[in-house]
């Protein structure tokens, strides 16, 4: 490994940031594809939303399995294989002619590739490299995800308008292969201990290292604690709301009279404005703790979602909401990762966060499907956005009271 005054953990963080940038951008760029794909494939929004919901759910369902593979074989082979699989799935999506092909290729194969290159593996590995600077380090991953969302959504919208949705998927597949695979093979390492280093660049302490590596909380044990369900329940709401705006934000705004390009820019600005906010939130969590930061994220997002739906015929105000909304999209994954490491230990993040992310993606699948279904039955997105606002407000309150220790659920203690 190259000798440098820069702690190698930051190179690992940078590499995972690139991966998360690409995978999060691909995952959130569904909205611009909706109308052209629905028209070309001859399906309605409800059916298309069902495929997206399948992909979102399987994306989460694969996470515990991917976490196990990472623990057993290491992050390098898992992320490399995931990059190849994701690139192939995106290329094959361009060839789909009907709904069942789309469900197989995008709903299953792409979901598996995204899981192998997604935020759970990234957060799990990066959390091992840091203790004091953990909030800042994992927030870089969140910032990268928001950057991918902000840049790729308008770029994808432009590619679709210029070249068509099929060519756009081919371009995305090539970008994944060229941009991610070399980094997975050359830079990714599992932990500072694997390179004879200590977390945060501190000198390694053999006794402490051995204790840290041996200290793991199985996911099955975490499931029996209150903190898991506090984190998982609030993260369910994150998935529901982010899926709603990713899959239906652009169509909703165009239904309200905005142009497709402007609507894509609104979603892009949401991501762009969150880039700086994410880093700021990481520093705040290092100083004041993750709980109040996470609560503020969810509570503020409820207000922003109300603005996205209610503001009509006012592009300046809509862009203002998007700029302000960046702080509410930033950091929910990062803060959940920090709390998971703090409560259960830094070598337990992969397996436990994988299951928490499954809860998140269950919410994401429900949000995507429910919004499409409610649109078909009511002719609008008002009900879906109202549900999201209520859930987000509740998640903010729960986040303030997340347990500091893995306290067992009362009914588990009684049965035991």
GROMACS .gro file of C-alpha atoms in nm:
model
  416
    1UNK     CA    1   0.000   0.000   0.000
    2UNK     CA    2   0.127   0.352  -0.072
    3UNK     CA    3   0.290   0.529   0.222
    4UNK     CA    4   0.122   0.861   0.295
    5UNK     CA    5   0.059   1.103   0.575
    6UNK     CA    6  -0.309   1.077   0.485
    7UNK     CA    7  -0.477   0.806   0.689
    8UNK     CA    8  -0.571   0.522   0.453
    9UNK     CA    9  -0.922   0.520   0.593
   10UNK     CA   10  -0.988   0.842   0.403
   11UNK     CA   11  -0.890   0.672   0.076
   12UNK     CA   12  -1.132   0.390   0.157
   13UNK     CA   13  -1.398   0.651   0.236
   14UNK     CA   14  -1.331   0.831  -0.094
   15UNK     CA   15  -1.360   0.506  -0.289
   16UNK     CA   16  -1.688   0.413  -0.129
   17UNK     CA   17  -1.808   0.769  -0.187
   18UNK     CA   18  -1.758   0.721  -0.561
   19UNK     CA   19  -1.947   0.391  -0.549
   20UNK     CA   20  -2.232   0.540  -0.351
   21UNK     CA   21  -2.238   0.842  -0.586
   22UNK     CA   22  -2.301   0.615  -0.885
   23UNK     CA   23  -2.531   0.359  -0.724
   24UNK     CA   24  -2.745   0.619  -0.544
   25UNK     CA   25  -2.768   0.827  -0.859
   26UNK     CA   26  -2.885   0.528  -1.061
   27UNK     CA   27  -3.133   0.427  -0.793
   28UNK     CA   28  -3.288   0.774  -0.761
   29UNK     CA   29  -3.303   0.847  -1.134
   30UNK     CA   30  -3.624   0.647  -1.178
   31UNK     CA   31  -3.857   0.947  -1.208
   32UNK     CA   32  -3.741   1.074  -1.549
   33UNK     CA   33  -3.780   0.721  -1.693
   34UNK     CA   34  -4.141   0.679  -1.578
   35UNK     CA   35  -4.340   0.854  -1.850
   36UNK     CA   36  -4.136   0.743  -2.155
   37UNK     CA   37  -4.114   0.383  -2.034
   38UNK     CA   38  -4.485   0.367  -1.948
   39UNK     CA   39  -4.568   0.494  -2.297
   40UNK     CA   40  -4.321   0.265  -2.476
   41UNK     CA   41  -4.405  -0.053  -2.284
   42UNK     CA   42  -4.780   0.010  -2.290
   43UNK     CA   43  -4.841  -0.012  -1.913
   44UNK     CA   44  -4.995   0.224  -1.659
   45UNK     CA   45  -4.820   0.401  -1.373
   46UNK     CA   46  -4.957   0.158  -1.119
   47UNK     CA   47  -4.803  -0.144  -1.295
   48UNK     CA   48  -4.472   0.036  -1.351
   49UNK     CA   49  -4.469   0.142  -0.986
   50UNK     CA   50  -4.517  -0.221  -0.884
   51UNK     CA   51  -4.195  -0.316  -1.067
   52UNK     CA   52  -4.010  -0.028  -0.901
   53UNK     CA   53  -4.152  -0.140  -0.566
   54UNK     CA   54  -4.027  -0.495  -0.632
   55UNK     CA   55  -3.679  -0.363  -0.703
   56UNK     CA   56  -3.678  -0.144  -0.395
   57UNK     CA   57  -3.793  -0.426  -0.169
   58UNK     CA   58  -3.543  -0.678  -0.309
   59UNK     CA   59  -3.270  -0.416  -0.285
   60UNK     CA   60  -3.335  -0.414   0.088
   61UNK     CA   61  -3.395  -0.789   0.113
   62UNK     CA   62  -3.054  -0.860  -0.039
   63UNK     CA   63  -2.878  -0.637   0.217
   64UNK     CA   64  -2.853  -0.887   0.507
   65UNK     CA   65  -2.726  -1.149   0.263
   66UNK     CA   66  -2.474  -0.904   0.117
   67UNK     CA   67  -2.364  -0.814   0.470
   68UNK     CA   68  -2.299  -1.182   0.540
   69UNK     CA   69  -2.098  -1.219   0.219
   70UNK     CA   70  -1.895  -0.913   0.314
   71UNK     CA   71  -1.820  -1.055   0.659
   72UNK     CA   72  -1.719  -1.389   0.507
   73UNK     CA   73  -1.531  -1.294   0.190
   74UNK     CA   74  -1.452  -0.924   0.239
   75UNK     CA   75  -1.579  -0.607   0.078
   76UNK     CA   76  -1.350  -0.615  -0.227
   77UNK     CA   77  -1.493  -0.923  -0.406
   78UNK     CA   78  -1.850  -0.833  -0.309
   79UNK     CA   79  -1.833  -0.479  -0.446
   80UNK     CA   80  -1.643  -0.587  -0.759
   81UNK     CA   81  -1.898  -0.857  -0.842
   82UNK     CA   82  -2.179  -0.612  -0.769
   83UNK     CA   83  -2.033  -0.357  -1.010
   84UNK     CA   84  -2.024  -0.610  -1.293
   85UNK     CA   85  -2.376  -0.732  -1.217
   86UNK     CA   86  -2.520  -0.379  -1.198
   87UNK     CA   87  -2.356  -0.277  -1.527
   88UNK     CA   88  -2.495  -0.587  -1.701
   89UNK     CA   89  -2.844  -0.534  -1.555
   90UNK     CA   90  -2.860  -0.172  -1.670
   91UNK     CA   91  -2.751  -0.274  -2.019
   92UNK     CA   92  -3.014  -0.548  -2.031
   93UNK     CA   93  -3.284  -0.307  -1.912
   94UNK     CA   94  -3.240  -0.121  -2.241
   95UNK     CA   95  -3.356  -0.436  -2.423
   96UNK     CA   96  -3.676  -0.492  -2.222
   97UNK     CA   97  -3.996  -0.514  -2.428
   98UNK     CA   98  -4.257  -0.589  -2.163
   99UNK     CA   99  -4.329  -0.570  -1.792
  100UNK     CA  100  -4.211  -0.917  -1.688
  101UNK     CA  101  -3.872  -0.864  -1.853
  102UNK     CA  102  -3.839  -0.532  -1.672
  103UNK     CA  103  -3.932  -0.699  -1.343
  104UNK     CA  104  -3.665  -0.968  -1.389
  105UNK     CA  105  -3.381  -0.747  -1.511
  106UNK     CA  106  -3.439  -0.420  -1.324
  107UNK     CA  107  -3.648  -0.550  -1.034
  108UNK     CA  108  -3.418  -0.844  -0.947
  109UNK     CA  109  -3.073  -0.827  -1.112
  110UNK     CA  110  -3.020  -0.451  -1.081
  111UNK     CA  111  -3.145  -0.465  -0.722
  112UNK     CA  112  -2.880  -0.725  -0.638
  113UNK     CA  113  -2.606  -0.520  -0.803
  114UNK     CA  114  -2.717  -0.206  -0.621
  115UNK     CA  115  -2.717  -0.393  -0.288
  116UNK     CA  116  -2.357  -0.508  -0.339
  117UNK     CA  117  -2.240  -0.154  -0.419
  118UNK     CA  118  -2.477   0.036  -0.193
  119UNK     CA  119  -2.466   0.229   0.133
  120UNK     CA  120  -2.485  -0.063   0.376
  121UNK     CA  121  -2.153  -0.216   0.267
  122UNK     CA  122  -2.002   0.133   0.244
  123UNK     CA  123  -2.118   0.245   0.589
  124UNK     CA  124  -2.023  -0.086   0.748
  125UNK     CA  125  -1.665  -0.074   0.621
  126UNK     CA  126  -1.609   0.299   0.674
  127UNK     CA  127  -1.744   0.276   1.031
  128UNK     CA  128  -1.464   0.029   1.110
  129UNK     CA  129  -1.197   0.278   1.008
  130UNK     CA  130  -1.307   0.557   1.242
  131UNK     CA  131  -1.428   0.619   1.598
  132UNK     CA  132  -1.376   0.989   1.682
  133UNK     CA  133  -1.439   1.105   1.323
  134UNK     CA  134  -1.705   0.849   1.243
  135UNK     CA  135  -1.984   1.104   1.198
  136UNK     CA  136  -1.777   1.306   0.951
  137UNK     CA  137  -1.656   0.999   0.760
  138UNK     CA  138  -1.996   0.838   0.707
  139UNK     CA  139  -2.143   1.179   0.627
  140UNK     CA  140  -1.906   1.194   0.330
  141UNK     CA  141  -2.090   0.886   0.201
  142UNK     CA  142  -2.422   1.064   0.248
  143UNK     CA  143  -2.288   1.367   0.068
  144UNK     CA  144  -2.174   1.148  -0.221
  145UNK     CA  145  -2.518   0.989  -0.243
  146UNK     CA  146  -2.684   1.330  -0.258
  147UNK     CA  147  -2.431   1.444  -0.518
  148UNK     CA  148  -2.519   1.145  -0.732
  149UNK     CA  149  -2.886   1.222  -0.694
  150UNK     CA  150  -2.841   1.590  -0.776
  151UNK     CA  151  -2.621   1.538  -1.081
  152UNK     CA  152  -2.754   1.219  -1.234
  153UNK     CA  153  -3.126   1.302  -1.224
  154UNK     CA  154  -3.100   1.606  -1.455
  155UNK     CA  155  -2.831   1.436  -1.665
  156UNK     CA  156  -3.053   1.131  -1.708
  157UNK     CA  157  -3.349   1.353  -1.797
  158UNK     CA  158  -3.137   1.525  -2.065
  159UNK     CA  159  -3.010   1.192  -2.202
  160UNK     CA  160  -3.365   1.057  -2.224
  161UNK     CA  161  -3.493   1.365  -2.407
  162UNK     CA  162  -3.192   1.365  -2.643
  163UNK     CA  163  -3.125   0.995  -2.707
  164UNK     CA  164  -3.417   0.800  -2.560
  165UNK     CA  165  -3.452   0.590  -2.248
  166UNK     CA  166  -3.293   0.275  -2.394
  167UNK     CA  167  -2.966   0.443  -2.494
  168UNK     CA  168  -2.960   0.615  -2.155
  169UNK     CA  169  -2.954   0.279  -1.976
  170UNK     CA  170  -2.663   0.163  -2.194
  171UNK     CA  171  -2.468   0.477  -2.101
  172UNK     CA  172  -2.539   0.422  -1.730
  173UNK     CA  173  -2.422   0.061  -1.749
  174UNK     CA  174  -2.094   0.162  -1.913
  175UNK     CA  175  -2.039   0.435  -1.652
  176UNK     CA  176  -2.085   0.184  -1.368
  177UNK     CA  177  -1.833  -0.058  -1.516
  178UNK     CA  178  -1.567   0.202  -1.592
  179UNK     CA  179  -1.615   0.417  -1.285
  180UNK     CA  180  -1.657   0.160  -1.009
  181UNK     CA  181  -1.487  -0.171  -1.087
  182UNK     CA  182  -1.122  -0.052  -1.082
  183UNK     CA  183  -1.171   0.121  -0.747
  184UNK     CA  184  -1.328  -0.191  -0.594
  185UNK     CA  185  -1.030  -0.403  -0.696
  186UNK     CA  186  -0.746  -0.161  -0.620
  187UNK     CA  187  -0.842   0.045  -0.313
  188UNK     CA  188  -1.108  -0.122  -0.095
  189UNK     CA  189  -0.983  -0.276   0.232
  190UNK     CA  190  -1.198  -0.414   0.513
  191UNK     CA  191  -1.053  -0.255   0.828
  192UNK     CA  192  -0.752  -0.066   0.967
  193UNK     CA  193  -0.648  -0.379   1.155
  194UNK     CA  194  -0.610  -0.564   0.823
  195UNK     CA  195  -0.332  -0.315   0.734
  196UNK     CA  196  -0.170  -0.299   1.078
  197UNK     CA  197  -0.335   0.035   1.161
  198UNK     CA  198  -0.570   0.162   1.429
  199UNK     CA  199  -0.901   0.350   1.385
  200UNK     CA  200  -0.866   0.724   1.305
  201UNK     CA  201  -0.498   0.666   1.224
  202UNK     CA  202  -0.406   0.602   1.588
  203UNK     CA  203  -0.127   0.353   1.666
  204UNK     CA  204  -0.276   0.004   1.685
  205UNK     CA  205  -0.313  -0.150   2.031
  206UNK     CA  206  -0.301  -0.527   2.006
  207UNK     CA  207  -0.520  -0.593   2.307
  208UNK     CA  208  -0.777  -0.334   2.211
  209UNK     CA  209  -0.779  -0.453   1.852
  210UNK     CA  210  -0.841  -0.812   1.953
  211UNK     CA  211  -1.125  -0.711   2.183
  212UNK     CA  212  -1.280  -0.489   1.918
  213UNK     CA  213  -1.267  -0.755   1.649
  214UNK     CA  214  -1.414  -1.015   1.881
  215UNK     CA  215  -1.694  -0.787   2.001
  216UNK     CA  216  -1.986  -0.843   1.766
  217UNK     CA  217  -2.360  -0.826   1.820
  218UNK     CA  218  -2.548  -1.075   1.599
  219UNK     CA  219  -2.839  -0.931   1.403
  220UNK     CA  220  -3.070  -1.184   1.570
  221UNK     CA  221  -2.979  -1.041   1.910
  222UNK     CA  222  -3.024  -0.683   1.790
  223UNK     CA  223  -3.375  -0.769   1.670
  224UNK     CA  224  -3.469  -0.830   2.034
  225UNK     CA  225  -3.374  -0.479   2.144
  226UNK     CA  226  -3.577  -0.159   2.157
  227UNK     CA  227  -3.308   0.047   1.984
  228UNK     CA  228  -3.323  -0.168   1.671
  229UNK     CA  229  -3.693  -0.098   1.621
  230UNK     CA  230  -3.653   0.270   1.704
  231UNK     CA  231  -3.386   0.298   1.434
  232UNK     CA  232  -3.564   0.065   1.194
  233UNK     CA  233  -3.904   0.228   1.237
  234UNK     CA  234  -3.776   0.578   1.171
  235UNK     CA  235  -3.568   0.451   0.878
  236UNK     CA  236  -3.882   0.288   0.733
  237UNK     CA  237  -4.023   0.639   0.709
  238UNK     CA  238  -3.707   0.759   0.536
  239UNK     CA  239  -3.749   0.487   0.274
  240UNK     CA  240  -4.117   0.564   0.224
  241UNK     CA  241  -4.057   0.935   0.170
  242UNK     CA  242  -3.743   0.911  -0.044
  243UNK     CA  243  -3.900   0.649  -0.269
  244UNK     CA  244  -4.207   0.868  -0.307
  245UNK     CA  245  -4.009   1.171  -0.425
  246UNK     CA  246  -3.764   0.967  -0.635
  247UNK     CA  247  -4.025   0.772  -0.832
  248UNK     CA  248  -4.313   1.022  -0.834
  249UNK     CA  249  -4.160   1.364  -0.766
  250UNK     CA  250  -4.094   1.445  -1.133
  251UNK     CA  251  -4.432   1.312  -1.258
  252UNK     CA  252  -4.614   1.501  -0.980
  253UNK     CA  253  -4.444   1.829  -1.064
  254UNK     CA  254  -4.516   1.789  -1.435
  255UNK     CA  255  -4.879   1.711  -1.348
  256UNK     CA  256  -4.879   2.045  -1.162
  257UNK     CA  257  -4.772   2.228  -1.478
  258UNK     CA  258  -4.393   2.236  -1.455
  259UNK     CA  259  -4.181   2.120  -1.750
  260UNK     CA  260  -4.004   1.781  -1.732
  261UNK     CA  261  -3.660   1.944  -1.733
  262UNK     CA  262  -3.754   2.194  -1.458
  263UNK     CA  263  -3.910   1.916  -1.250
  264UNK     CA  264  -3.590   1.712  -1.282
  265UNK     CA  265  -3.388   2.015  -1.178
  266UNK     CA  266  -3.602   2.056  -0.866
  267UNK     CA  267  -3.517   1.700  -0.761
  268UNK     CA  268  -3.156   1.764  -0.857
  269UNK     CA  269  -3.139   2.084  -0.651
  270UNK     CA  270  -3.275   1.893  -0.351
  271UNK     CA  271  -2.974   1.665  -0.378
  272UNK     CA  272  -2.727   1.941  -0.460
  273UNK     CA  273  -2.823   2.158  -0.165
  274UNK     CA  274  -2.788   1.861   0.067
  275UNK     CA  275  -2.423   1.801  -0.026
  276UNK     CA  276  -2.281   2.073   0.202
  277UNK     CA  277  -2.551   2.016   0.463
  278UNK     CA  278  -2.453   1.650   0.492
  279UNK     CA  279  -2.096   1.735   0.587
  280UNK     CA  280  -2.220   1.997   0.833
  281UNK     CA  281  -2.454   1.745   0.994
  282UNK     CA  282  -2.167   1.498   1.031
  283UNK     CA  283  -1.960   1.753   1.221
  284UNK     CA  284  -2.260   1.844   1.439
  285UNK     CA  285  -2.319   1.478   1.524
  286UNK     CA  286  -1.954   1.435   1.624
  287UNK     CA  287  -2.000   1.725   1.868
  288UNK     CA  288  -2.361   1.702   1.990
  289UNK     CA  289  -2.468   1.346   1.909
  290UNK     CA  290  -2.668   1.189   1.628
  291UNK     CA  291  -3.010   1.180   1.796
  292UNK     CA  292  -3.108   1.550   1.776
  293UNK     CA  293  -2.961   1.571   1.426
  294UNK     CA  294  -3.169   1.274   1.306
  295UNK     CA  295  -3.483   1.415   1.468
  296UNK     CA  296  -3.433   1.748   1.292
  297UNK     CA  297  -3.386   1.575   0.958
  298UNK     CA  298  -3.718   1.391   0.975
  299UNK     CA  299  -3.919   1.682   1.116
  300UNK     CA  300  -3.785   1.924   0.858
  301UNK     CA  301  -3.849   1.679   0.574
  302UNK     CA  302  -4.219   1.669   0.665
  303UNK     CA  303  -4.240   2.046   0.607
  304UNK     CA  304  -4.049   2.026   0.279
  305UNK     CA  305  -4.272   1.752   0.141
  306UNK     CA  306  -4.576   1.963   0.219
  307UNK     CA  307  -4.420   2.250   0.023
  308UNK     CA  308  -4.335   2.031  -0.276
  309UNK     CA  309  -4.698   1.928  -0.310
  310UNK     CA  310  -4.873   2.254  -0.224
  311UNK     CA  311  -4.674   2.510  -0.426
  312UNK     CA  312  -4.819   2.551  -0.776
  313UNK     CA  313  -4.729   2.784  -1.066
  314UNK     CA  314  -4.439   2.941  -0.877
  315UNK     CA  315  -4.100   2.815  -1.003
  316UNK     CA  316  -3.899   3.049  -0.781
  317UNK     CA  317  -4.075   2.933  -0.465
  318UNK     CA  318  -4.038   2.570  -0.571
  319UNK     CA  319  -3.665   2.613  -0.619
  320UNK     CA  320  -3.650   2.783  -0.278
  321UNK     CA  321  -3.813   2.478  -0.119
  322UNK     CA  322  -3.565   2.254  -0.300
  323UNK     CA  323  -3.267   2.453  -0.172
  324UNK     CA  324  -3.398   2.458   0.185
  325UNK     CA  325  -3.497   2.094   0.160
  326UNK     CA  326  -3.142   1.977   0.114
  327UNK     CA  327  -3.073   1.969   0.487
  328UNK     CA  328  -3.374   1.740   0.540
  329UNK     CA  329  -3.262   1.484   0.280
  330UNK     CA  330  -2.908   1.475   0.412
  331UNK     CA  331  -2.776   1.245   0.675
  332UNK     CA  332  -3.053   1.002   0.773
  333UNK     CA  333  -2.848   0.702   0.657
  334UNK     CA  334  -2.530   0.845   0.807
  335UNK     CA  335  -2.687   0.917   1.146
  336UNK     CA  336  -2.853   0.573   1.155
  337UNK     CA  337  -2.514   0.416   1.080
  338UNK     CA  338  -2.345   0.619   1.354
  339UNK     CA  339  -2.607   0.519   1.610
  340UNK     CA  340  -2.586   0.153   1.505
  341UNK     CA  341  -2.208   0.155   1.558
  342UNK     CA  342  -2.238   0.342   1.890
  343UNK     CA  343  -2.502   0.105   2.029
  344UNK     CA  344  -2.391  -0.233   1.892
  345UNK     CA  345  -2.017  -0.189   1.813
  346UNK     CA  346  -1.828  -0.096   1.496
  347UNK     CA  347  -1.785  -0.459   1.383
  348UNK     CA  348  -2.159  -0.520   1.403
  349UNK     CA  349  -2.270  -0.247   1.164
  350UNK     CA  350  -2.276  -0.461   0.849
  351UNK     CA  351  -2.518  -0.729   0.960
  352UNK     CA  352  -2.741  -0.509   1.177
  353UNK     CA  353  -2.755  -0.215   0.937
  354UNK     CA  354  -2.833  -0.463   0.660
  355UNK     CA  355  -3.148  -0.571   0.843
  356UNK     CA  356  -3.237  -0.210   0.931
  357UNK     CA  357  -3.198  -0.126   0.563
  358UNK     CA  358  -3.439  -0.407   0.477
  359UNK     CA  359  -3.695  -0.225   0.694
  360UNK     CA  360  -3.604   0.097   0.509
  361UNK     CA  361  -3.660  -0.067   0.171
  362UNK     CA  362  -3.990  -0.216   0.283
  363UNK     CA  363  -4.098   0.142   0.340
  364UNK     CA  364  -3.949   0.240   0.004
  365UNK     CA  365  -4.138  -0.034  -0.178
  366UNK     CA  366  -4.461   0.062  -0.003
  367UNK     CA  367  -4.411   0.431  -0.080
  368UNK     CA  368  -4.348   0.373  -0.450
  369UNK     CA  369  -4.636   0.129  -0.495
  370UNK     CA  370  -4.886   0.317  -0.277
  371UNK     CA  371  -4.825   0.648  -0.454
  372UNK     CA  372  -4.888   0.488  -0.793
  373UNK     CA  373  -5.195   0.305  -0.669
  374UNK     CA  374  -5.340   0.614  -0.502
  375UNK     CA  375  -5.273   0.815  -0.818
  376UNK     CA  376  -5.473   0.568  -1.026
  377UNK     CA  377  -5.764   0.574  -0.779
  378UNK     CA  378  -5.768   0.946  -0.688
  379UNK     CA  379  -5.605   1.112  -0.988
  380UNK     CA  380  -5.336   1.283  -0.779
  381UNK     CA  381  -5.056   1.247  -0.525
  382UNK     CA  382  -5.210   1.441  -0.236
  383UNK     CA  383  -5.294   1.139  -0.020
  384UNK     CA  384  -4.948   0.985  -0.061
  385UNK     CA  385  -4.769   1.307   0.036
  386UNK     CA  386  -5.000   1.358   0.336
  387UNK     CA  387  -4.919   1.007   0.463
  388UNK     CA  388  -4.546   1.075   0.418
  389UNK     CA  389  -4.567   1.399   0.619
  390UNK     CA  390  -4.741   1.226   0.911
  391UNK     CA  391  -4.489   0.941   0.917
  392UNK     CA  392  -4.195   1.181   0.905
  393UNK     CA  393  -4.326   1.386   1.198
  394UNK     CA  394  -4.361   1.067   1.405
  395UNK     CA  395  -4.009   0.953   1.308
  396UNK     CA  396  -3.866   1.282   1.432
  397UNK     CA  397  -4.015   1.227   1.776
  398UNK     CA  398  -3.893   0.866   1.794
  399UNK     CA  399  -3.538   0.964   1.691
  400UNK     CA  400  -3.498   1.190   1.995
  401UNK     CA  401  -3.548   0.893   2.229
  402UNK     CA  402  -3.337   0.620   2.068
  403UNK     CA  403  -3.188   0.405   2.345
  404UNK     CA  404  -2.819   0.446   2.429
  405UNK     CA  405  -2.780   0.080   2.526
  406UNK     CA  406  -2.924  -0.232   2.359
  407UNK     CA  407  -3.216  -0.268   2.602
  408UNK     CA  408  -3.418  -0.585   2.539
  409UNK     CA  409  -3.780  -0.565   2.437
  410UNK     CA  410  -4.011  -0.612   2.734
  411UNK     CA  411  -4.194  -0.910   2.588
  412UNK     CA  412  -3.861  -1.082   2.512
  413UNK     CA  413  -3.750  -1.035   2.872
  414UNK     CA  414  -4.076  -1.181   2.998
  415UNK     CA  415  -4.051  -1.487   2.772
  416UNK     CA  416  -3.685  -1.535   2.864
   0.00000   0.00000   0.00000
